[in-house]
mmCIF file of C-alpha atoms in Angstrom:
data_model
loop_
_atom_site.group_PDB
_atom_site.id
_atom_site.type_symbol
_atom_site.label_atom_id
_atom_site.label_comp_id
_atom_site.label_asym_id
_atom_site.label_seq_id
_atom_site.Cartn_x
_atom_site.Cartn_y
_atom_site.Cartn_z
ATOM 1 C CA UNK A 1132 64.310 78.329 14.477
ATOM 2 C CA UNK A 1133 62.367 77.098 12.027
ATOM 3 C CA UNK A 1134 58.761 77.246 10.426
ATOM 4 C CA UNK A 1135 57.120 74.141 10.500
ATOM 5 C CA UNK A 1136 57.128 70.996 12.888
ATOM 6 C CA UNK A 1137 59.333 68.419 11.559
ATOM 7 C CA UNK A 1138 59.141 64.618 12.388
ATOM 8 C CA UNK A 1139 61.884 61.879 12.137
ATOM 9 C CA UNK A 1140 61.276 58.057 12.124
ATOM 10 C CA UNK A 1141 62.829 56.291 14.935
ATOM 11 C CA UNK A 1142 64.110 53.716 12.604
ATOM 12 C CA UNK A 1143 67.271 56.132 11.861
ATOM 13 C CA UNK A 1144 68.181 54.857 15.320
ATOM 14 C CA UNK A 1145 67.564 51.602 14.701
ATOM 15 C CA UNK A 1146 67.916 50.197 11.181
ATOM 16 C CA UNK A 1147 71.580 48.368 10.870
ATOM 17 C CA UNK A 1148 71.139 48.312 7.069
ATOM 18 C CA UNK A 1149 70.807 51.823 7.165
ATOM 19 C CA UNK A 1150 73.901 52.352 9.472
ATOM 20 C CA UNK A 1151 75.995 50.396 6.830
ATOM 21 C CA UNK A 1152 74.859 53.135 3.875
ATOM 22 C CA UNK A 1153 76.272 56.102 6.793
ATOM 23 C CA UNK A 1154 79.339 54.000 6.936
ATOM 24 C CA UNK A 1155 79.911 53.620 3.456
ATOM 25 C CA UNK A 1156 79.160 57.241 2.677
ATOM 26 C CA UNK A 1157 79.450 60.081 5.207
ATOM 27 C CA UNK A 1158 81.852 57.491 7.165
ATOM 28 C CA UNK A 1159 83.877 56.871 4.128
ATOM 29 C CA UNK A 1160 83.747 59.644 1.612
ATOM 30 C CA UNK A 1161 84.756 62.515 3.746
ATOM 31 C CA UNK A 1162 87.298 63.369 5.991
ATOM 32 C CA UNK A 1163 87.673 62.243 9.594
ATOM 33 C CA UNK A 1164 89.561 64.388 12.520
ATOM 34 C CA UNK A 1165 92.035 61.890 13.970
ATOM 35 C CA UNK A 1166 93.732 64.264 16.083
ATOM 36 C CA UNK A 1167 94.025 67.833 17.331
ATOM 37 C CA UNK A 1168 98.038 68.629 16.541
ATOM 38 C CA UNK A 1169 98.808 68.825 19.811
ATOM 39 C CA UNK A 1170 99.163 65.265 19.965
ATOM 40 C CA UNK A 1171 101.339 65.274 17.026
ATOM 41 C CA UNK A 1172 104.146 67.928 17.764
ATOM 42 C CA UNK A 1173 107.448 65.998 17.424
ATOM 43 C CA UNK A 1174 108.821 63.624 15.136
ATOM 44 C CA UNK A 1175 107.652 60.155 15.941
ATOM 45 C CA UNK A 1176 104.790 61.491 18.322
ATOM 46 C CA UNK A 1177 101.816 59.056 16.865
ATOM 47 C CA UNK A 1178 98.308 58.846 17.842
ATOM 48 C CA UNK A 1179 96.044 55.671 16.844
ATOM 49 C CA UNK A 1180 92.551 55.073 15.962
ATOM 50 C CA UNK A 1181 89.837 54.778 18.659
ATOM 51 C CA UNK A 1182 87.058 52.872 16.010
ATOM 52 C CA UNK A 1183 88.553 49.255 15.207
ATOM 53 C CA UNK A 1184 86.560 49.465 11.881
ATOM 54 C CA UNK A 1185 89.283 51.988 10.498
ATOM 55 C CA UNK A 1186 92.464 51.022 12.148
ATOM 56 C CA UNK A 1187 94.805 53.494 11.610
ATOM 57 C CA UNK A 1188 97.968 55.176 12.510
ATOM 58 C CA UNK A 1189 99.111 59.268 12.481
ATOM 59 C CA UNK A 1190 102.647 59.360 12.828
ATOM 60 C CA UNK A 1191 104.893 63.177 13.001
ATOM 61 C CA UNK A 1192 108.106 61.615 10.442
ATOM 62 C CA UNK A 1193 111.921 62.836 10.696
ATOM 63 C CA UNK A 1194 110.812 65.486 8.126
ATOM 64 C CA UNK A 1195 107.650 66.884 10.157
ATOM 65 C CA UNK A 1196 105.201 65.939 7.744
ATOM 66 C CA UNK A 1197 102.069 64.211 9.012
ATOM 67 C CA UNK A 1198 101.359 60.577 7.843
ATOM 68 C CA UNK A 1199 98.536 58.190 8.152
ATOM 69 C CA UNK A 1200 98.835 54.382 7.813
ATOM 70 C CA UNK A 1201 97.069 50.981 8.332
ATOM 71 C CA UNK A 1202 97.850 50.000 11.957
ATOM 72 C CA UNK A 1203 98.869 46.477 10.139
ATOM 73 C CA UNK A 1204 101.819 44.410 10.020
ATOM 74 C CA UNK A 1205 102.446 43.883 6.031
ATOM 75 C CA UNK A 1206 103.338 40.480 6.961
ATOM 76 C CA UNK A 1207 100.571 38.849 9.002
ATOM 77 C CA UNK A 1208 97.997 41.658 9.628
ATOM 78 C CA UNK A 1209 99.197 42.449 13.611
ATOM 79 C CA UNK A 1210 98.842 45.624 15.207
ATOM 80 C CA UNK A 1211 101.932 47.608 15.618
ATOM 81 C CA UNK A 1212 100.297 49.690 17.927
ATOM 82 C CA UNK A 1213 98.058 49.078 20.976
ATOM 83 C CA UNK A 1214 98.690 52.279 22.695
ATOM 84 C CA UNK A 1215 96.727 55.285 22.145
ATOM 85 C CA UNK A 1216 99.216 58.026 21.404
ATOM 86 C CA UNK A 1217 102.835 57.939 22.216
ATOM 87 C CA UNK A 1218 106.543 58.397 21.207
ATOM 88 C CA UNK A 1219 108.215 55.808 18.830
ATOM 89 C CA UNK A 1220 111.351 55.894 16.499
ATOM 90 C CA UNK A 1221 110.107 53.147 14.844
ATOM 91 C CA UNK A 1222 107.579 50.768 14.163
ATOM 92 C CA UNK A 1223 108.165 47.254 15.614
ATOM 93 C CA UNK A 1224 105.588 44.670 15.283
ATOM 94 C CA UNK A 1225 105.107 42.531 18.260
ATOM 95 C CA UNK A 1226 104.484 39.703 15.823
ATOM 96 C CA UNK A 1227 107.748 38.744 14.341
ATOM 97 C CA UNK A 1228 109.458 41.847 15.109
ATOM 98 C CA UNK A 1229 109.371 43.453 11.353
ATOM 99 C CA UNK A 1230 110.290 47.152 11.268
ATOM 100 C CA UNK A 1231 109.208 50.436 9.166
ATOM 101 C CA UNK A 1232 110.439 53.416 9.826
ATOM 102 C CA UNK A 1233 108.309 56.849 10.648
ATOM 103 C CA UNK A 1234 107.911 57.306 6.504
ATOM 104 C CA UNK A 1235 106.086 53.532 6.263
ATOM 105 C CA UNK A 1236 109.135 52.262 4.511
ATOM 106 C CA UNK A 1237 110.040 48.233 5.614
ATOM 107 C CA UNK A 1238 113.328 48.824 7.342
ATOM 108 C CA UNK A 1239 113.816 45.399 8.172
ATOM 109 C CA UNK A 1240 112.637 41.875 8.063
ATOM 110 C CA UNK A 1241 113.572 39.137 10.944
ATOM 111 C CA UNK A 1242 115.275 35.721 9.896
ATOM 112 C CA UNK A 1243 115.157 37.577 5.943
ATOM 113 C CA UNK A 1244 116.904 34.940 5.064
ATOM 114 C CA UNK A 1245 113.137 33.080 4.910
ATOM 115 C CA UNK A 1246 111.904 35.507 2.296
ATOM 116 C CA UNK A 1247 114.330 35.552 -0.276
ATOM 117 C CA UNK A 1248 111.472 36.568 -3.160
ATOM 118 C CA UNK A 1249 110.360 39.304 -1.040
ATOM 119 C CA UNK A 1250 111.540 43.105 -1.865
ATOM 120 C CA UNK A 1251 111.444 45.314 0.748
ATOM 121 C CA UNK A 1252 110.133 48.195 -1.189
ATOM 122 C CA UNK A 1253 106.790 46.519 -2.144
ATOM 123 C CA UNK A 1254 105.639 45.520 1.376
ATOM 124 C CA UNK A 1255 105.777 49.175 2.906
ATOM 125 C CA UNK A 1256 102.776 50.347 5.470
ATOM 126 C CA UNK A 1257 99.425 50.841 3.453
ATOM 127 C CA UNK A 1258 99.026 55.053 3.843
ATOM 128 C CA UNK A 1259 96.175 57.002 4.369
ATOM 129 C CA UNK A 1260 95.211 60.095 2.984
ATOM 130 C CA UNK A 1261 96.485 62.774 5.817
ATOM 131 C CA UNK A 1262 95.204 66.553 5.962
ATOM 132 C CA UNK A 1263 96.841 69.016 8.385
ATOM 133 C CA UNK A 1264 94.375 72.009 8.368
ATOM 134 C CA UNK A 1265 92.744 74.323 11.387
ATOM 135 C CA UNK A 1266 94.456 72.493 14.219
ATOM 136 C CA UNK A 1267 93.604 69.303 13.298
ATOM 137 C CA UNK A 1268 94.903 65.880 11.460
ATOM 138 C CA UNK A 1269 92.110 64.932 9.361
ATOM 139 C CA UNK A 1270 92.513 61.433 7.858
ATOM 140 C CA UNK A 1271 90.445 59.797 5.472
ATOM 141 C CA UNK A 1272 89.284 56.098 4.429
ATOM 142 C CA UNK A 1273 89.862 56.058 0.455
ATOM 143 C CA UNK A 1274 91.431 58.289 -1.659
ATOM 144 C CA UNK A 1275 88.819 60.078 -3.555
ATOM 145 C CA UNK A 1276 87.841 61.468 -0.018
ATOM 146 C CA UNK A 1277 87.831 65.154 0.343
ATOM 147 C CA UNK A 1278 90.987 66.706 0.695
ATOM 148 C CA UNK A 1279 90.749 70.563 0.351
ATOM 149 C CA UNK A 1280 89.975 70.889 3.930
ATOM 150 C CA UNK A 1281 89.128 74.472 3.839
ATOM 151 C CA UNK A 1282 86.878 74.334 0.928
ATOM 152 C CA UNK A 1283 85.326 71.484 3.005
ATOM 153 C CA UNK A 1284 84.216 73.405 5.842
ATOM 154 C CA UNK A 1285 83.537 76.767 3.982
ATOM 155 C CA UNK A 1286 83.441 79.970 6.502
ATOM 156 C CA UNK A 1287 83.688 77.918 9.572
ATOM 157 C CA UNK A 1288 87.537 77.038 8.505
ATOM 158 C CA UNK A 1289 88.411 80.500 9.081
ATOM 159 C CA UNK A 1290 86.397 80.267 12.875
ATOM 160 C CA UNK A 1291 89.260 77.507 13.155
ATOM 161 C CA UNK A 1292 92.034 80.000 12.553
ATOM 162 C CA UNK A 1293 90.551 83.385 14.111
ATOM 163 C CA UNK A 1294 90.564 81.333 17.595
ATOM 164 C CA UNK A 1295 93.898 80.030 16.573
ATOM 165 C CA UNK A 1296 92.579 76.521 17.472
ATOM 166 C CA UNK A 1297 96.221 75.169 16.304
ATOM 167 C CA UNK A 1298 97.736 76.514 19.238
ATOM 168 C CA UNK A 1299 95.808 74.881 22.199
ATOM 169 C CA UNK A 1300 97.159 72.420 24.614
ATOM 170 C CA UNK A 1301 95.950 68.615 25.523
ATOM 171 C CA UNK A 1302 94.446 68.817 28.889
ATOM 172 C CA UNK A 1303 93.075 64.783 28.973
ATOM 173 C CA UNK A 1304 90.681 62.876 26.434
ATOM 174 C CA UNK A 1305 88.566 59.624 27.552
ATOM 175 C CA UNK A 1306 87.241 56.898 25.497
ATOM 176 C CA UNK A 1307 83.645 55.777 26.699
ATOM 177 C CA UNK A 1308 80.946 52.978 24.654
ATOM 178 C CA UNK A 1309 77.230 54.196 24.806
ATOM 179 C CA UNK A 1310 74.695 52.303 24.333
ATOM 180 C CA UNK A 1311 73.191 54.850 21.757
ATOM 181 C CA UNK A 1312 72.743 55.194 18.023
ATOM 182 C CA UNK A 1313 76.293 58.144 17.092
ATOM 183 C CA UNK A 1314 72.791 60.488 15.576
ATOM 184 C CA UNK A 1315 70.897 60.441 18.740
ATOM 185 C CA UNK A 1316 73.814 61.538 20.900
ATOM 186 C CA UNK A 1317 75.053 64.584 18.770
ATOM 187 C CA UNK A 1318 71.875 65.347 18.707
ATOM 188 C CA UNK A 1319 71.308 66.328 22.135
ATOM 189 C CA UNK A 1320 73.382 69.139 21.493
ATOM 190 C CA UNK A 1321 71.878 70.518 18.830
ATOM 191 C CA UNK A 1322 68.627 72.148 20.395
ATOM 192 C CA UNK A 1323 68.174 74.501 23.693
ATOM 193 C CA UNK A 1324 64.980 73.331 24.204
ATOM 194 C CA UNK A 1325 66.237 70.817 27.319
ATOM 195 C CA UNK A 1326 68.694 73.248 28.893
ATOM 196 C CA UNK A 1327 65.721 74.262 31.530
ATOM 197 C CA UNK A 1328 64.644 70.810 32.326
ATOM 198 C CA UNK A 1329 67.960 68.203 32.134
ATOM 199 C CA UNK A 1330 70.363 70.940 33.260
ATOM 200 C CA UNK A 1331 68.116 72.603 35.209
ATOM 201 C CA UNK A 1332 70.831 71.987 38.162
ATOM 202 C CA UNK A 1333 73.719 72.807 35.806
ATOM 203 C CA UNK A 1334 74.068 74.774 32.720
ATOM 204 C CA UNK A 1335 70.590 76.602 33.170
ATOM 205 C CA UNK A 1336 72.070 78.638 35.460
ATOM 206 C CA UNK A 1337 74.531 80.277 32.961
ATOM 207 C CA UNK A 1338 72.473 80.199 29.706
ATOM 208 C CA UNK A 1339 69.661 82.655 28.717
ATOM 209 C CA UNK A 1340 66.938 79.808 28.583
ATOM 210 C CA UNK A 1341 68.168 77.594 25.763
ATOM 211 C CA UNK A 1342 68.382 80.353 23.274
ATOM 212 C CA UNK A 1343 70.351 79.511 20.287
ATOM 213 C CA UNK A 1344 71.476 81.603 16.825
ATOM 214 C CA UNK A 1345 72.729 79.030 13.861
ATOM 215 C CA UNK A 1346 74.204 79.390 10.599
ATOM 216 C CA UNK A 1347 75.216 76.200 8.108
ATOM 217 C CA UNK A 1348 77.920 75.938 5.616
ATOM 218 C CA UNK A 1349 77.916 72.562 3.637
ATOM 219 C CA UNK A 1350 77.353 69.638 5.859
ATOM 220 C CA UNK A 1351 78.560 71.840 8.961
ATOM 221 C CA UNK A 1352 76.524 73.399 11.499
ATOM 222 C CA UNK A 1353 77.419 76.205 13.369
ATOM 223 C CA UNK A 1354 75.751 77.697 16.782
ATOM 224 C CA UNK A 1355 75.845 80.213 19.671
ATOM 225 C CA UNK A 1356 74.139 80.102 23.139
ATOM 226 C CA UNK A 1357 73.995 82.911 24.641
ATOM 227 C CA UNK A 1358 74.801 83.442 28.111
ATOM 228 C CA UNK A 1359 73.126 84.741 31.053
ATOM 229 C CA UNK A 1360 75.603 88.430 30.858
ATOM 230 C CA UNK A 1361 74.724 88.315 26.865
ATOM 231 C CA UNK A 1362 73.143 91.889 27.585
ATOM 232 C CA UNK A 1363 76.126 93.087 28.955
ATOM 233 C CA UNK A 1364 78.176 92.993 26.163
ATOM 234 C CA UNK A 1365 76.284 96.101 24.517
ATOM 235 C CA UNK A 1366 77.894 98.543 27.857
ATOM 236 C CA UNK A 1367 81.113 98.112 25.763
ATOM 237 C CA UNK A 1368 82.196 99.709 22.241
ATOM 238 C CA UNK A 1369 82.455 96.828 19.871
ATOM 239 C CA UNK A 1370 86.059 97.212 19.117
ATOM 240 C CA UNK A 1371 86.261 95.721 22.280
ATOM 241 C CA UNK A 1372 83.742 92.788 22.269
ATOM 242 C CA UNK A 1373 85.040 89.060 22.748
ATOM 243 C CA UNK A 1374 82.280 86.980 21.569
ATOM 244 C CA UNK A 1375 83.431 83.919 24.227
ATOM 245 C CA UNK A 1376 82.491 86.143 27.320
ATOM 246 C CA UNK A 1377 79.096 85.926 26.538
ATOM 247 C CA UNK A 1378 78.585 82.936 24.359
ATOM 248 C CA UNK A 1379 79.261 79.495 23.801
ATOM 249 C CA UNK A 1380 80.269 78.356 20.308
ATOM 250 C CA UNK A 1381 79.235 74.743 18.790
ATOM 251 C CA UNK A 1382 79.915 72.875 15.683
ATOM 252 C CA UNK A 1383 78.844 69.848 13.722
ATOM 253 C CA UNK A 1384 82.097 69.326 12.213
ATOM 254 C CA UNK A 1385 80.463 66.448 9.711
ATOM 255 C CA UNK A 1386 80.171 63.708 9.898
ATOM 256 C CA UNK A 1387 80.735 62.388 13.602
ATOM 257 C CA UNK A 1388 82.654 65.490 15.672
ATOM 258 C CA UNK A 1389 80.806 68.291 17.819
ATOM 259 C CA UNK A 1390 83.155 71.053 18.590
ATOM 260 C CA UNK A 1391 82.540 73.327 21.416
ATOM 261 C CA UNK A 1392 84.023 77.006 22.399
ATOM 262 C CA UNK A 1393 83.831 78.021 25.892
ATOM 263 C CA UNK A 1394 85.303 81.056 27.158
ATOM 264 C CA UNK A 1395 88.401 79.054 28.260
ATOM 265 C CA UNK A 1396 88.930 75.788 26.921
ATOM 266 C CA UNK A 1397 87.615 73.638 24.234
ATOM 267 C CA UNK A 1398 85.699 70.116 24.136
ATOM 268 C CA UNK A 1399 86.500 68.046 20.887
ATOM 269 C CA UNK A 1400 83.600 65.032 20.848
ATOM 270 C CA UNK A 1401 83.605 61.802 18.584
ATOM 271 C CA UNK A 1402 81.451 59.584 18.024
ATOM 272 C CA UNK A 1403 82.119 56.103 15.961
ATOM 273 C CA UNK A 1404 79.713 53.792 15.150
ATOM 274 C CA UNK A 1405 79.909 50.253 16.535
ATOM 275 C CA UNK A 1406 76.420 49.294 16.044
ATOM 276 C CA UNK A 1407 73.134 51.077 15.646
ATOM 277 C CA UNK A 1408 72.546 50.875 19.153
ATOM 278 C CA UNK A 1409 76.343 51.587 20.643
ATOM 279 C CA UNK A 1410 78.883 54.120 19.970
ATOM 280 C CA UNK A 1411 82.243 54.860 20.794
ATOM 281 C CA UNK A 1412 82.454 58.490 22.288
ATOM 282 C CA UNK A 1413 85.849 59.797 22.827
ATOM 283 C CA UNK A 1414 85.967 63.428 24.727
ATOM 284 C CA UNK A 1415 89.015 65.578 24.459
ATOM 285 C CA UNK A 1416 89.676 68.922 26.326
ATOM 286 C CA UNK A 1417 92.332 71.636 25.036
ATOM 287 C CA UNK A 1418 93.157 75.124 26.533
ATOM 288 C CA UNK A 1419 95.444 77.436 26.418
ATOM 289 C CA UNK A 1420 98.562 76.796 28.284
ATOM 290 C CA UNK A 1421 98.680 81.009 29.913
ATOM 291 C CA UNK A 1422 94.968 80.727 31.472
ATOM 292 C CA UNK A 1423 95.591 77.936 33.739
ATOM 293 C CA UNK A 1424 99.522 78.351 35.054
ATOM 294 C CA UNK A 1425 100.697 75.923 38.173
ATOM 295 C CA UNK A 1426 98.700 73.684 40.254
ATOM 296 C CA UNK A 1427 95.717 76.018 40.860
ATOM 297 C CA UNK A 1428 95.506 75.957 37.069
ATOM 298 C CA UNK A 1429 95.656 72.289 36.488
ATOM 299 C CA UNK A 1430 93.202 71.842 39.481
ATOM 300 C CA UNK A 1431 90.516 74.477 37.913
ATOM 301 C CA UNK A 1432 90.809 72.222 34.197
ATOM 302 C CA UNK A 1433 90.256 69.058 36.256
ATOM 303 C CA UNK A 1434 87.314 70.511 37.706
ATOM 304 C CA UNK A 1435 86.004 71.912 34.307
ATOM 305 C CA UNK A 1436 86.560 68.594 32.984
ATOM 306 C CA UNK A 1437 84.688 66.697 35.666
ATOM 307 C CA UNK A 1438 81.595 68.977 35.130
ATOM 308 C CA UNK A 1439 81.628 69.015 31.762
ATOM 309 C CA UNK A 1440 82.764 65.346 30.557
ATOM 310 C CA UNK A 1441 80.938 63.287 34.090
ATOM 311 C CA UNK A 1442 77.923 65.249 34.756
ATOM 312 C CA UNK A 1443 76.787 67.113 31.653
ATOM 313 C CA UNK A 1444 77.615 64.916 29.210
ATOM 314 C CA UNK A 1445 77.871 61.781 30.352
ATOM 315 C CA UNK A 1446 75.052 61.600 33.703
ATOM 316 C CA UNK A 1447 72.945 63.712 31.368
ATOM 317 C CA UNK A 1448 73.061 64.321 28.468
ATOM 318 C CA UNK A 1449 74.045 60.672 27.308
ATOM 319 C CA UNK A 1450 72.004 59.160 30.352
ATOM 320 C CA UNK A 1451 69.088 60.644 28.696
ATOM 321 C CA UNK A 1452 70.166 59.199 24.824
ATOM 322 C CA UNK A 1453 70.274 55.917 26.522
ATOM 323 C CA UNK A 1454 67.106 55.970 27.984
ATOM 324 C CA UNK A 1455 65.264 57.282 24.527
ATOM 325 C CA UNK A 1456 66.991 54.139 22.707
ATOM 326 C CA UNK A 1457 66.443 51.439 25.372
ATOM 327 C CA UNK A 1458 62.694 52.433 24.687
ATOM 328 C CA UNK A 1459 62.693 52.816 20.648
ATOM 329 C CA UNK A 1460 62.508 49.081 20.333
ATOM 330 C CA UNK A 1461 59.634 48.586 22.930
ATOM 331 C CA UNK A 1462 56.848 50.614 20.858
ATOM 332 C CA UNK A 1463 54.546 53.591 21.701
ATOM 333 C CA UNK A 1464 55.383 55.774 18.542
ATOM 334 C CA UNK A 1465 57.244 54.678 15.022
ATOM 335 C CA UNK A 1466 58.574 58.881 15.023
ATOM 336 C CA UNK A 1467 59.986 61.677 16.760
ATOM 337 C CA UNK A 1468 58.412 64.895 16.716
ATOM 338 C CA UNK A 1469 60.269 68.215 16.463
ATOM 339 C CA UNK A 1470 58.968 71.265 17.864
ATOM 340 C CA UNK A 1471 59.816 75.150 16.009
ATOM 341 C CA UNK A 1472 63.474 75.560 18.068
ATOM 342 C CA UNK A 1473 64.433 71.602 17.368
ATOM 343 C CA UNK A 1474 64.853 72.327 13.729
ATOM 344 C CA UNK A 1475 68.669 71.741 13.805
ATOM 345 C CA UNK A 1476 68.034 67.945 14.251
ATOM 346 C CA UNK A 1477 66.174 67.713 11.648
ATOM 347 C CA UNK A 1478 69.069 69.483 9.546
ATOM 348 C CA UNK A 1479 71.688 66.916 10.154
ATOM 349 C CA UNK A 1480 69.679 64.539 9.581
ATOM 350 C CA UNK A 1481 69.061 65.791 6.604
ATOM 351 C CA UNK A 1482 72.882 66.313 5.970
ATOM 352 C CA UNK A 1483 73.467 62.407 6.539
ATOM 353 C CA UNK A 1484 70.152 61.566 4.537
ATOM 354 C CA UNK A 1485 71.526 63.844 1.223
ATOM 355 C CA UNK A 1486 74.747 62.160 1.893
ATOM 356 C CA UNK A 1487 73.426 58.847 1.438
ATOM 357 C CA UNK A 1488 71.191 59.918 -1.488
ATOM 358 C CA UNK A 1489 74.379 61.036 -3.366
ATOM 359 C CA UNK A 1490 76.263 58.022 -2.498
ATOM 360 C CA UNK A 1491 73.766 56.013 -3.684
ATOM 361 C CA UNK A 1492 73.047 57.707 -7.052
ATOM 362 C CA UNK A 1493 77.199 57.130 -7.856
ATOM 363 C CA UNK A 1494 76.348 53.398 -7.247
ATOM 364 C CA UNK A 1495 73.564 53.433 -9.357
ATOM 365 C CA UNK A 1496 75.286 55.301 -12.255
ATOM 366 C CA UNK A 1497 78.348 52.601 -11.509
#
C-alpha cells in the first residue's frame, strides 16, 4: 500500500492534552453526521446527540427544513430531551414547563407573569449550523464550520448519491462506551492485514486475504475489499457489473464516522470522545426496505446485525482495541510499527495531525 514502514507513538492514544487539540479542531471545525434522514422524515421527528460534550437537538419543522439546536432550556440550562429520537410537536421542558416550538421560537413561558422584563423573542433555542447533504444531517459546533458539504467530501459525495444512500431505511442503531482511544478503534478497519488471524472464523471466509484498493479525497478515505467471487465479475460484460457483489466499500467520513457498503445493507459507525482512553461508539444499520420484505426479511437483518455489530465488531474487533490500550500504559514499546499494507493508519493519522497543525497556526496568528 505503501513504500516505507511507518511508525506512530503510542502517546496519540494516550495524551489527554492532545485529545483536547482533536476536540477543539477536527471535533469542532468540521462537520459532524448527526443523523442519517431516515430518522428525520416528518415534521417534528427529532433525533438527539449521543456525546454529552455537544448536546444537541435535530428537529424536521412544520416547513420540512432541518434544524439543529442546543438541547437547553433558555431558562435554567435543562434538557428538553432525554430520549434518543422521537416524535414531538413541541418542545416542553421538564423544568418549569417553558415551550418552543419546532422553529426554536419561545412559545410560551409558565407563571409569565414572573418575568415581566423578559421578551420572548430574545430567549429562543441557541441553533446549530444544520447541513442536509448525501443522506445525512450533518451538524456542526460553531459557525465558521464547513458548510459546503459536497465540496467537503470531494468525489466521495457523489459515491453518496450513485448508491442513493438518502433512500435507505433504519433497521436498529446501539450506543456502546469502549474503553479505547476513538483513533485506535477506527483504526482497526483501516488495514486487511488482521482479516486472516482475528476473523479467521468470520469474515476470512468471504474476503480474498485482506486485500484492499484505496483512494483519498481531503480528509476522507475511501476503500474496497475484495471478495472471495472478485474473479468472477470479469465472466460478465461490464455494462453489467455491480461493484457490491464482489466488494465491500469503506469510508473515513472525517473526523469520527466509518461508513461501510455491503452488498445489502449499510453500517454507519461513530465514535465520540469521552476520554483518551473511552469512547462512545454508536452503530447504525440501514437497508433497503424491497431486499428484506416480511418476517423472513426482518429475521435475515437481525441476523446480519448480530454478526456484524456483536461478533465482528464488538467481540473482535473492539475486544482487540481494548486489549492494545489496557497495555499502552504498562510499557514494552513507546510506538507502533506499521508494516507496507498498514499505511492507511498512518494516513489518518496524519489527517488529524495536519488538522491540528492548521488549527494551531490560526491560534498563533490570533
Amino acid at each position: 500500500m505503501f513504500d516505507e514502514v511507518k511508525t506512530i507513538p503510542v502517546s496519540k492514544y494516550t495524551d489527554t492534552a492532545l485529545l483536547d487539540q482533536e476536540l477543539a479542531s477536527a471535533f469542532t471545525r468540521y462537520p459532524l453526521i448527526a443523523s442519517h434522514t431516515a430518522a428525520l422524515r416528518e415534521p417534528g421527528s427529532y433525533v438527539a446527540s449521543d456525546w454529552d460534550q455537544f448536546p444537541y437537538v435535530v428537529v424536521r419543522g412544520e416547513d420540512g427544513k432541518v434544524r439543529g439546536f442546543y438541547n437547553q432550556c433558555r431558562h435554567r440550562g435543562a434538557r428538553l430531551l432525554s430520549e434518543r429520537s422521537g416524535a414531538i410537536k413541541n418542545f416542553i421542558c421538564p423544568f418549569h414547563g417553558w415551550v418552543y416550538g419546532l422553529n426554536g421560537e419561545l412559545k410560551g413561558i409558565t407563571r409569565s407573569q414572573d418575568f415581566p422584563c423578559v421578551d420572548k423573542s430574545d430567549y429562543g433555542l441557541v441553533e446549530l449550523p444544520v447541513t442536509e447533504s448525501g443522506g445525512f444531517v450533518w451538524i456542526s459546533r460553531t459557525p465558521d464550520a464547513i458548510s459546503d458539504i459536497p465540496a467537503f467530501m470531494g468525489r466521495f459525495h457523489d459515491d453518496l448519491e450513485s448508491f442513493e444512500v438518502a433512500n435507505l431505511v433504519r433497521y436498529k442503531k446501539t450506543k456502546v462506551v469502549k474503553n479505547a482511544n476513538w483513533k485506535l478503534l477506527i483504526k482497526t478497519y483501516l488495514e486487511g492485514y488482521h482479516v486472516p488471524y482475528l476473523h479467521r472464523d468470520t469474515l476470512a471466509t468471504a474476503f480474498k486475504r485482506g486485500q484492499l484498493a484505496y483512494d483519498k479525497d481531503g480528509p476522507h478515505i475511501r476503500m474496497m475489499a475484495g471478495r472471495t467471487n472478485l474473479t468472477d465479475i470479469t465472466a460478465k460484460p461490464e455494462a453489467e457489473w455491480r461493484i457490491l457483489d464482489h466488494v465491500s466499500i469503506y469510508y473515513t467520513l472525517f473526523p469520527n464516522t466509518f461508513f461501510i457498503l455491503h452488498p445489502d445493507y449499510v453500517s454507519v459507525n461513530t465514535f465520540w470522545p469521552q476520554a483518551p482512553d473511552r469512547t462512545i461508539w454508536t452503530h447504525e444499520m440501514l437497508y433497503r426496505a424491497e431486499d428484506f420484505n416480511g418476517s423472513s426479511g426482518q429475521s435475515a437483518l437481525e441476523k446480519r446485525f448480530r454478526f456484524t455489530n456483536d461478533t465482528v465488531f464488538d467481540q473482535e474487533d473492539f475486544a482487540i482495541a481494548e486489549e492494545v490500550q489496557r497495555n499502552l500504559l504498562h510499557g514494552g514499546s513507546d510506538h507502533h510499527v506499521l508494516g507496507l499494507s498498514e499505511g492507511l493508519l498512518a494516513m489518518f493519522q496524519d489527517n488529524i495531525d495536519e488538522r491540528l497543525a492548521i488549527h494551531a497556526a490560526q491560534g498563533t496568528e490570533r
